[in-house]
mmCIF file of N, CA and C and ligand atoms in Angstrom:
data_model
loop_
_atom_site.group_PDB
_atom_site.id
_atom_site.type_symbol
_atom_site.label_atom_id
_atom_site.label_comp_id
_atom_site.label_asym_id
_atom_site.label_seq_id
_atom_site.Cartn_x
_atom_site.Cartn_y
_atom_site.Cartn_z
ATOM 1 N N MET A 823 -209.777 94.080 56.901
ATOM 2 C CA MET A 823 -209.093 94.989 57.312
ATOM 3 C C MET A 823 -209.116 94.960 58.890
ATOM 4 N N GLU A 824 -207.802 94.706 59.361
ATOM 5 C CA GLU A 824 -207.876 95.305 60.716
ATOM 6 C C GLU A 824 -208.268 96.864 61.125
ATOM 7 N N ASP A 825 -209.225 96.864 62.588
ATOM 8 C CA ASP A 825 -209.481 98.023 63.245
ATOM 9 C C ASP A 825 -208.493 99.105 63.328
ATOM 10 N N CYS A 826 -208.775 100.532 63.409
ATOM 11 C CA CYS A 826 -207.854 101.161 63.652
ATOM 12 C C CYS A 826 -208.101 101.462 65.080
ATOM 13 N N ILE A 827 -207.513 102.213 65.855
ATOM 14 C CA ILE A 827 -206.657 102.016 66.874
ATOM 15 C C ILE A 827 -208.421 102.699 68.082
ATOM 16 N N PHE A 828 -208.815 103.677 67.377
ATOM 17 C CA PHE A 828 -210.103 104.286 67.956
ATOM 18 C C PHE A 828 -211.107 103.164 67.910
ATOM 19 N N CYS A 829 -211.427 102.293 66.789
ATOM 20 C CA CYS A 829 -212.111 101.339 67.071
ATOM 21 C C CYS A 829 -211.983 100.428 67.953
ATOM 22 N N LYS A 830 -210.828 99.751 67.917
ATOM 23 C CA LYS A 830 -210.591 99.114 69.406
ATOM 24 C C LYS A 830 -210.891 99.814 70.660
ATOM 25 N N ILE A 831 -210.891 100.836 70.412
ATOM 26 C CA ILE A 831 -210.909 101.494 71.976
ATOM 27 C C ILE A 831 -212.537 101.440 71.827
ATOM 28 N N ILE A 832 -213.293 102.043 70.771
ATOM 29 C CA ILE A 832 -214.600 101.665 71.210
ATOM 30 C C ILE A 832 -215.568 100.399 71.833
ATOM 31 N N LYS A 833 -214.561 99.186 70.930
ATOM 32 C CA LYS A 833 -214.302 97.621 70.831
ATOM 33 C C LYS A 833 -214.248 97.235 72.320
ATOM 34 N N GLY A 834 -213.612 98.451 73.110
ATOM 35 C CA GLY A 834 -213.055 97.914 74.604
ATOM 36 C C GLY A 834 -211.734 97.123 74.370
ATOM 37 N N GLU A 835 -211.624 96.684 73.171
ATOM 38 C CA GLU A 835 -210.106 95.934 73.307
ATOM 39 C C GLU A 835 -208.493 96.818 73.527
ATOM 40 N N ILE A 836 -209.006 97.916 73.608
ATOM 41 C CA ILE A 836 -207.778 98.746 74.246
ATOM 42 C C ILE A 836 -208.717 99.757 74.990
ATOM 43 N N PRO A 837 -207.890 99.676 76.525
ATOM 44 C CA PRO A 837 -209.029 100.256 77.354
ATOM 45 C C PRO A 837 -208.245 101.835 77.246
ATOM 46 N N SER A 838 -209.379 102.646 77.988
ATOM 47 C CA SER A 838 -209.691 104.061 77.782
ATOM 48 C C SER A 838 -209.855 104.760 79.272
ATOM 49 N N GLN A 839 -209.603 106.066 79.150
ATOM 50 C CA GLN A 839 -210.276 106.468 80.680
ATOM 51 C C GLN A 839 -211.707 107.388 79.620
ATOM 52 N N LYS A 840 -212.539 106.599 79.901
ATOM 53 C CA LYS A 840 -213.936 106.814 79.236
ATOM 54 C C LYS A 840 -214.677 108.350 80.185
ATOM 55 N N VAL A 841 -214.929 109.024 79.228
ATOM 56 C CA VAL A 841 -215.635 110.157 79.977
ATOM 57 C C VAL A 841 -217.090 110.399 79.883
ATOM 58 N N TYR A 842 -217.273 109.791 78.613
ATOM 59 C CA TYR A 842 -218.962 110.005 78.046
ATOM 60 C C TYR A 842 -218.987 108.959 76.954
ATOM 61 N N GLU A 843 -220.137 108.367 77.261
ATOM 62 C CA GLU A 843 -220.510 107.134 76.122
ATOM 63 C C GLU A 843 -221.964 107.265 76.006
ATOM 64 N N ASP A 844 -222.549 106.668 74.422
ATOM 65 C CA ASP A 844 -223.835 106.308 74.341
ATOM 66 C C ASP A 844 -223.564 105.647 73.131
ATOM 67 N N ASP A 845 -225.121 105.210 72.139
ATOM 68 C CA ASP A 845 -224.204 104.472 71.192
ATOM 69 C C ASP A 845 -223.999 104.911 69.948
ATOM 70 N N LYS A 846 -223.976 106.798 69.951
ATOM 71 C CA LYS A 846 -223.702 107.149 68.840
ATOM 72 C C LYS A 846 -221.908 107.225 69.195
ATOM 73 N N ILE A 847 -221.832 108.148 70.061
ATOM 74 C CA ILE A 847 -220.231 108.469 70.120
ATOM 75 C C ILE A 847 -219.805 107.690 71.464
ATOM 76 N N LEU A 848 -218.473 107.863 71.916
ATOM 77 C CA LEU A 848 -217.512 107.673 72.816
ATOM 78 C C LEU A 848 -216.771 108.818 73.334
ATOM 79 N N ALA A 849 -216.372 109.851 74.199
ATOM 80 C CA ALA A 849 -215.465 110.470 74.474
ATOM 81 C C ALA A 849 -214.636 110.401 75.652
ATOM 82 N N PHE A 850 -212.871 110.067 75.900
ATOM 83 C CA PHE A 850 -212.039 109.338 76.641
ATOM 84 C C PHE A 850 -211.275 110.596 76.803
ATOM 85 N N ARG A 851 -210.015 110.300 77.508
ATOM 86 C CA ARG A 851 -209.103 111.385 77.628
ATOM 87 C C ARG A 851 -207.848 110.974 77.107
ATOM 88 N N ASP A 852 -207.315 111.605 76.305
ATOM 89 C CA ASP A 852 -206.116 111.618 75.345
ATOM 90 C C ASP A 852 -204.877 110.883 76.315
ATOM 91 N N ILE A 853 -204.385 110.267 75.414
ATOM 92 C CA ILE A 853 -203.400 109.577 75.927
ATOM 93 C C ILE A 853 -202.086 110.140 76.249
ATOM 94 N N ASN A 854 -201.658 111.421 75.103
ATOM 95 C CA ASN A 854 -200.853 112.285 75.459
ATOM 96 C C ASN A 854 -201.281 113.571 75.191
ATOM 97 N N PRO A 855 -201.355 114.127 76.806
ATOM 98 C CA PRO A 855 -202.411 115.393 76.747
ATOM 99 C C PRO A 855 -201.317 116.768 76.396
ATOM 100 N N ALA A 856 -202.417 117.563 75.405
ATOM 101 C CA ALA A 856 -201.551 119.030 75.375
ATOM 102 C C ALA A 856 -202.089 120.074 76.304
ATOM 103 N N ALA A 857 -203.284 119.757 77.055
ATOM 104 C CA ALA A 857 -203.656 120.547 78.040
ATOM 105 C C ALA A 857 -203.827 119.684 79.263
ATOM 106 N N PRO A 858 -204.024 120.561 80.393
ATOM 107 C CA PRO A 858 -204.852 119.907 81.320
ATOM 108 C C PRO A 858 -205.828 118.937 81.459
ATOM 109 N N ILE A 859 -206.578 119.348 80.764
ATOM 110 C CA ILE A 859 -207.789 118.735 80.249
ATOM 111 C C ILE A 859 -207.891 118.509 78.822
ATOM 112 N N HIS A 860 -207.949 117.188 78.383
ATOM 113 C CA HIS A 860 -207.691 116.586 76.896
ATOM 114 C C HIS A 860 -208.326 115.498 76.392
ATOM 115 N N ILE A 861 -209.555 115.440 76.113
ATOM 116 C CA ILE A 861 -210.394 114.830 75.405
ATOM 117 C C ILE A 861 -210.573 114.678 74.235
ATOM 118 N N LEU A 862 -210.685 113.746 73.762
ATOM 119 C CA LEU A 862 -210.951 113.118 72.578
ATOM 120 C C LEU A 862 -212.584 112.775 72.504
ATOM 121 N N VAL A 863 -213.039 113.313 71.497
ATOM 122 C CA VAL A 863 -215.066 112.695 70.929
ATOM 123 C C VAL A 863 -214.674 112.297 69.939
ATOM 124 N N ILE A 864 -215.210 111.218 69.811
ATOM 125 C CA ILE A 864 -215.456 110.240 68.176
ATOM 126 C C ILE A 864 -216.723 109.777 67.949
ATOM 127 N N PRO A 865 -217.302 109.936 66.562
ATOM 128 C CA PRO A 865 -218.156 108.907 66.649
ATOM 129 C C PRO A 865 -218.378 107.196 66.361
ATOM 130 N N LYS A 866 -218.918 106.398 66.920
ATOM 131 C CA LYS A 866 -218.791 105.023 66.866
ATOM 132 C C LYS A 866 -218.468 104.615 65.658
ATOM 133 N N LYS A 867 -219.016 105.247 64.543
ATOM 134 C CA LYS A 867 -219.107 104.877 62.916
ATOM 135 C C LYS A 867 -217.368 105.025 62.703
ATOM 136 N N HIS A 868 -216.698 104.255 61.951
ATOM 137 C CA HIS A 868 -215.651 104.610 61.404
ATOM 138 C C HIS A 868 -215.644 105.461 60.276
ATOM 139 N N ILE A 869 -215.136 106.858 60.436
ATOM 140 C CA ILE A 869 -215.310 107.877 59.393
ATOM 141 C C ILE A 869 -213.589 108.520 59.509
ATOM 142 N N GLU A 870 -213.001 108.214 58.224
ATOM 143 C CA GLU A 870 -211.880 108.517 58.643
ATOM 144 C C GLU A 870 -211.161 110.078 58.891
ATOM 145 N N LYS A 871 -211.574 110.762 58.409
ATOM 146 C CA LYS A 871 -211.776 112.494 58.515
ATOM 147 C C LYS A 871 -213.080 113.198 57.823
ATOM 148 N N ILE A 872 -212.813 114.456 58.292
ATOM 149 C CA ILE A 872 -214.054 115.460 57.703
ATOM 150 C C ILE A 872 -214.160 115.425 56.328
ATOM 151 N N THR A 873 -213.149 115.550 55.588
ATOM 152 C CA THR A 873 -213.624 115.285 53.740
ATOM 153 C C THR A 873 -214.133 113.802 53.629
ATOM 154 N N ASP A 874 -214.226 112.482 54.495
ATOM 155 C CA ASP A 874 -215.179 111.687 54.437
ATOM 156 C C ASP A 874 -216.484 111.946 54.837
ATOM 157 N N LEU A 875 -216.896 112.816 55.742
ATOM 158 C CA LEU A 875 -217.866 112.898 56.036
ATOM 159 C C LEU A 875 -219.233 112.896 54.590
ATOM 160 N N GLN A 876 -220.164 111.932 54.988
ATOM 161 C CA GLN A 876 -221.825 112.272 54.115
ATOM 162 C C GLN A 876 -222.539 112.603 54.719
ATOM 163 N N GLU A 877 -223.414 113.136 54.027
ATOM 164 C CA GLU A 877 -224.945 113.934 54.424
ATOM 165 C C GLU A 877 -225.424 112.763 55.448
ATOM 166 N N GLU A 878 -225.122 111.249 55.320
ATOM 167 C CA GLU A 878 -226.135 110.731 56.326
ATOM 168 C C GLU A 878 -225.365 110.504 57.526
ATOM 169 N N ASP A 879 -224.186 111.353 57.844
ATOM 170 C CA ASP A 879 -223.340 111.366 58.804
ATOM 171 C C ASP A 879 -223.695 112.263 59.928
ATOM 172 N N SER A 880 -224.908 113.421 59.222
ATOM 173 C CA SER A 880 -224.537 114.722 60.010
ATOM 174 C C SER A 880 -225.576 114.688 61.361
ATOM 175 N N SER A 881 -225.973 113.615 61.571
ATOM 176 C CA SER A 881 -226.586 113.166 63.072
ATOM 177 C C SER A 881 -224.986 113.382 63.919
ATOM 178 N N TYR A 882 -224.181 112.631 63.409
ATOM 179 C CA TYR A 882 -223.298 112.098 64.294
ATOM 180 C C TYR A 882 -222.449 113.669 64.641
ATOM 181 N N ILE A 883 -221.960 114.500 63.899
ATOM 182 C CA ILE A 883 -221.775 115.831 63.742
ATOM 183 C C ILE A 883 -222.398 116.389 64.932
ATOM 184 N N THR A 884 -223.857 116.464 64.631
ATOM 185 C CA THR A 884 -224.691 117.529 65.232
ATOM 186 C C THR A 884 -224.909 116.800 66.948
ATOM 187 N N HIS A 885 -224.666 115.362 67.257
ATOM 188 C CA HIS A 885 -224.846 114.811 68.290
ATOM 189 C C HIS A 885 -223.018 115.139 68.932
ATOM 190 N N ILE A 886 -222.145 115.093 68.082
ATOM 191 C CA ILE A 886 -221.044 115.463 69.266
ATOM 192 C C ILE A 886 -220.776 116.486 69.450
ATOM 193 N N PHE A 887 -221.531 117.790 68.684
ATOM 194 C CA PHE A 887 -221.375 119.138 69.674
ATOM 195 C C PHE A 887 -222.276 119.535 70.601
ATOM 196 N N LEU A 888 -223.476 118.957 70.674
ATOM 197 C CA LEU A 888 -224.270 119.451 71.932
ATOM 198 C C LEU A 888 -224.007 118.049 72.691
ATOM 199 N N LYS A 889 -223.303 116.803 72.690
ATOM 200 C CA LYS A 889 -222.922 116.239 73.759
ATOM 201 C C LYS A 889 -221.358 117.145 74.330
ATOM 202 N N MET A 890 -220.663 117.671 73.806
ATOM 203 C CA MET A 890 -219.465 118.142 73.880
ATOM 204 C C MET A 890 -219.855 119.291 75.109
ATOM 205 N N LYS A 891 -221.144 120.055 74.804
ATOM 206 C CA LYS A 891 -221.764 120.634 75.845
ATOM 207 C C LYS A 891 -221.845 120.328 77.110
ATOM 208 N N GLU A 892 -222.508 119.150 76.848
ATOM 209 C CA GLU A 892 -222.698 118.512 78.431
ATOM 210 C C GLU A 892 -221.578 118.090 78.686
ATOM 211 N N ILE A 893 -220.356 117.370 78.143
ATOM 212 C CA ILE A 893 -219.199 116.746 78.610
ATOM 213 C C ILE A 893 -218.478 118.361 79.506
ATOM 214 N N ALA A 894 -218.502 119.328 78.736
ATOM 215 C CA ALA A 894 -217.568 120.857 79.493
ATOM 216 C C ALA A 894 -218.390 121.135 80.801
ATOM 217 N N LYS A 895 -219.709 120.450 81.007
ATOM 218 C CA LYS A 895 -219.859 121.066 82.100
ATOM 219 C C LYS A 895 -220.100 119.908 83.237
ATOM 220 N N GLN A 896 -219.821 118.726 82.477
ATOM 221 C CA GLN A 896 -219.598 117.685 83.588
ATOM 222 C C GLN A 896 -218.273 117.788 83.919
ATOM 223 N N GLU A 897 -217.467 118.087 83.268
ATOM 224 C CA GLU A 897 -215.942 118.213 83.587
ATOM 225 C C GLU A 897 -215.938 119.461 84.179
ATOM 226 N N GLY A 898 -216.509 120.136 84.199
ATOM 227 C CA GLY A 898 -216.395 121.447 85.103
ATOM 228 C C GLY A 898 -215.622 122.937 84.115
ATOM 229 N N PHE A 899 -215.276 122.782 82.753
ATOM 230 C CA PHE A 899 -214.574 123.862 82.519
ATOM 231 C C PHE A 899 -215.741 124.614 81.214
ATOM 232 N N ALA A 900 -216.648 124.309 81.452
ATOM 233 C CA ALA A 900 -217.714 124.915 80.616
ATOM 234 C C ALA A 900 -217.482 126.580 80.413
ATOM 235 N N GLU A 901 -217.917 126.768 82.038
ATOM 236 C CA GLU A 901 -217.798 128.478 82.140
ATOM 237 C C GLU A 901 -216.428 129.103 81.656
ATOM 238 N N LYS A 902 -214.999 128.727 82.019
ATOM 239 C CA LYS A 902 -213.804 129.118 81.706
ATOM 240 C C LYS A 902 -213.400 129.170 80.520
ATOM 241 N N GLY A 903 -213.885 127.895 79.761
ATOM 242 C CA GLY A 903 -214.009 128.101 78.345
ATOM 243 C C GLY A 903 -212.775 127.099 77.847
ATOM 244 N N PHE A 904 -212.892 126.609 76.464
ATOM 245 C CA PHE A 904 -212.142 125.308 76.039
ATOM 246 C C PHE A 904 -212.069 125.335 74.863
ATOM 247 N N ARG A 905 -211.072 124.718 73.816
ATOM 248 C CA ARG A 905 -211.026 124.956 72.346
ATOM 249 C C ARG A 905 -210.720 123.645 71.867
ATOM 250 N N VAL A 906 -211.832 123.437 70.579
ATOM 251 C CA VAL A 906 -211.984 121.936 69.599
ATOM 252 C C VAL A 906 -211.235 122.250 68.699
ATOM 253 N N ILE A 907 -210.836 121.094 68.414
ATOM 254 C CA ILE A 907 -209.968 120.774 67.050
ATOM 255 C C ILE A 907 -210.213 119.452 66.560
ATOM 256 N N SER A 908 -210.359 119.513 65.209
ATOM 257 C CA SER A 908 -210.267 118.178 64.395
ATOM 258 C C SER A 908 -209.263 118.499 63.346
ATOM 259 N N ASN A 909 -208.321 117.255 63.370
ATOM 260 C CA ASN A 909 -207.213 117.631 62.398
ATOM 261 C C ASN A 909 -207.909 116.597 61.244
ATOM 262 N N CYS A 910 -207.537 117.479 59.778
ATOM 263 C CA CYS A 910 -207.798 116.570 58.546
ATOM 264 C C CYS A 910 -206.788 116.655 58.071
ATOM 265 N N GLY A 911 -205.980 115.480 57.718
ATOM 266 C CA GLY A 911 -205.219 114.723 56.291
ATOM 267 C C GLY A 911 -203.829 115.274 57.005
ATOM 268 N N LYS A 912 -203.064 115.137 55.860
ATOM 269 C CA LYS A 912 -201.690 115.114 55.906
ATOM 270 C C LYS A 912 -200.808 116.123 56.976
ATOM 271 N N GLU A 913 -201.523 117.403 56.122
ATOM 272 C CA GLU A 913 -200.743 118.454 56.899
ATOM 273 C C GLU A 913 -201.149 118.860 57.996
ATOM 274 N N SER A 914 -202.335 118.978 58.524
ATOM 275 C CA SER A 914 -202.849 119.220 59.892
ATOM 276 C C SER A 914 -201.913 118.334 60.795
ATOM 277 N N GLY A 915 -201.279 116.964 60.489
ATOM 278 C CA GLY A 915 -201.019 116.450 61.482
ATOM 279 C C GLY A 915 -201.668 115.051 61.936
ATOM 280 N N GLN A 916 -202.753 115.023 61.378
ATOM 281 C CA GLN A 916 -203.854 113.797 61.632
ATOM 282 C C GLN A 916 -202.940 112.592 61.966
ATOM 283 N N GLU A 917 -202.804 112.017 63.047
ATOM 284 C CA GLU A 917 -202.630 110.507 63.368
ATOM 285 C C GLU A 917 -202.995 109.638 63.454
ATOM 286 N N VAL A 918 -204.344 109.594 63.574
ATOM 287 C CA VAL A 918 -205.157 108.775 63.962
ATOM 288 C C VAL A 918 -206.259 108.929 62.634
ATOM 289 N N MET A 919 -206.882 108.007 62.003
ATOM 290 C CA MET A 919 -207.557 107.953 61.034
ATOM 291 C C MET A 919 -208.704 107.388 61.171
ATOM 292 N N HIS A 920 -209.124 107.827 62.265
ATOM 293 C CA HIS A 920 -211.048 107.887 62.532
ATOM 294 C C HIS A 920 -211.022 109.557 63.241
ATOM 295 N N LEU A 921 -212.041 109.721 62.533
ATOM 296 C CA LEU A 921 -212.506 111.149 62.815
ATOM 297 C C LEU A 921 -212.588 111.472 64.491
ATOM 298 N N HIS A 922 -211.949 113.094 64.827
ATOM 299 C CA HIS A 922 -212.056 112.938 66.366
ATOM 300 C C HIS A 922 -211.827 114.124 66.507
ATOM 301 N N PHE A 923 -212.396 114.593 67.724
ATOM 302 C CA PHE A 923 -212.333 116.412 68.282
ATOM 303 C C PHE A 923 -211.930 116.229 69.379
ATOM 304 N N HIS A 924 -210.797 117.079 69.484
ATOM 305 C CA HIS A 924 -210.137 117.447 70.639
ATOM 306 C C HIS A 924 -210.761 117.959 71.824
ATOM 307 N N MET A 925 -210.824 117.984 72.719
ATOM 308 C CA MET A 925 -211.184 119.043 73.533
ATOM 309 C C MET A 925 -210.350 119.525 74.816
ATOM 310 N N LEU A 926 -209.556 120.567 74.288
ATOM 311 C CA LEU A 926 -208.680 121.251 75.176
ATOM 312 C C LEU A 926 -209.090 122.455 76.166
ATOM 313 N N ALA A 927 -208.953 121.885 77.572
ATOM 314 C CA ALA A 927 -209.325 122.972 78.824
ATOM 315 C C ALA A 927 -208.144 123.297 79.561
ATOM 316 N N GLY A 928 -208.543 123.919 80.592
ATOM 317 C CA GLY A 928 -207.548 124.183 82.044
ATOM 318 C C GLY A 928 -206.504 125.020 82.168
ATOM 319 N N LYS A 929 -206.189 125.570 81.088
ATOM 320 C CA LYS A 929 -205.567 126.605 81.108
ATOM 321 C C LYS A 929 -205.914 127.561 79.981
ATOM 322 N N PRO A 930 -205.465 129.022 80.024
ATOM 323 C CA PRO A 930 -205.570 129.915 78.760
ATOM 324 C C PRO A 930 -204.840 129.121 77.542
ATOM 325 N N MET A 931 -205.344 128.956 76.260
ATOM 326 C CA MET A 931 -205.010 128.396 75.400
ATOM 327 C C MET A 931 -203.718 128.903 74.605
ATOM 328 N N GLY A 932 -203.852 130.620 74.045
ATOM 329 C CA GLY A 932 -202.887 131.208 73.550
ATOM 330 C C GLY A 932 -203.146 131.097 72.112
ATOM 331 N N PRO A 933 -202.335 131.413 71.248
ATOM 332 C CA PRO A 933 -202.577 131.867 69.736
ATOM 333 C C PRO A 933 -203.441 130.559 69.127
ATOM 334 N N LEU A 934 -203.962 131.019 68.116
ATOM 335 C CA LEU A 934 -204.557 129.489 67.563
ATOM 336 C C LEU A 934 -203.212 128.446 67.470
ATOM 337 N N LEU A 935 -202.485 128.806 66.605
ATOM 338 C CA LEU A 935 -201.594 127.658 66.267
ATOM 339 C C LEU A 935 -200.107 128.392 66.772
ATOM 340 N N ALA A 936 -199.487 127.215 66.836
ATOM 341 C CA ALA A 936 -197.816 127.029 67.246
ATOM 342 C C ALA A 936 -197.007 127.424 65.892
ATOM 343 N N LYS A 937 -196.099 128.156 66.241
ATOM 344 C CA LYS A 937 -195.387 128.841 65.109
ATOM 345 C C LYS A 937 -194.476 128.052 64.366
HETATM 346 P P1 DGP B 1069 -204.013 113.546 65.643
HETATM 347 O O1 DGP B 1069 -202.919 113.711 65.820
HETATM 348 O O2 DGP B 1069 -205.969 114.741 65.774
HETATM 349 O O3 DGP B 1069 -204.919 112.095 64.941
HETATM 350 O O4 DGP B 1069 -204.234 112.880 67.350
HETATM 351 C C1 DGP B 1069 -204.917 111.468 67.714
HETATM 352 C C2 DGP B 1069 -204.586 111.793 68.895
HETATM 353 O O5 DGP B 1069 -204.654 110.369 70.078
HETATM 354 C C3 DGP B 1069 -203.258 112.152 69.818
HETATM 355 O O6 DGP B 1069 -203.455 113.337 70.409
HETATM 356 C C4 DGP B 1069 -203.152 110.943 71.061
HETATM 357 C C5 DGP B 1069 -204.186 109.957 70.729
HETATM 358 N N1 DGP B 1069 -204.054 108.641 70.993
HETATM 359 C C6 DGP B 1069 -203.266 108.226 69.897
HETATM 360 N N2 DGP B 1069 -203.821 106.399 70.475
HETATM 361 C C7 DGP B 1069 -204.116 106.644 71.348
HETATM 362 C C8 DGP B 1069 -204.564 105.592 72.393
HETATM 363 O O7 DGP B 1069 -204.312 104.418 72.447
HETATM 364 N N3 DGP B 1069 -205.332 105.781 73.661
HETATM 365 C C9 DGP B 1069 -205.766 107.156 73.906
HETATM 366 N N4 DGP B 1069 -205.852 107.547 75.224
HETATM 367 N N5 DGP B 1069 -205.553 108.176 73.123
HETATM 368 C C10 DGP B 1069 -204.727 107.806 71.963
#
């Protein structure tokens, strides 16, 4: 089966503006930013979405959240604050079926949901 877009980004087959990378995860700038700063954080393992997570994947999730803390400091928005979103499935509007966490920052975020 063909790799998904984010697996291709991980392999370097599609270029991305990397913010952070290690052996488990990659963080890069969203191609269609919804805020002045919009970073996507993904596991290097292809997991489609939250509802596909298995117990054995827990280290990815812990790692992602701990690294989001570092990315927020590195990118200078830890102090002012930011929002983290992970869309899961059809009604959420998930477009890319590779688990990802949106980090949105750089302006007041306003209400949680668009009406
Ligand atoms: P979601 O709707 O939660 O599945 O968000 C997917 C996000 O991925 C969306 O904000 C746009 C971003 N995206 C899609 N394709 C690419 C790409 O090729 N490069 C980058 N940097 N971002 C992408």
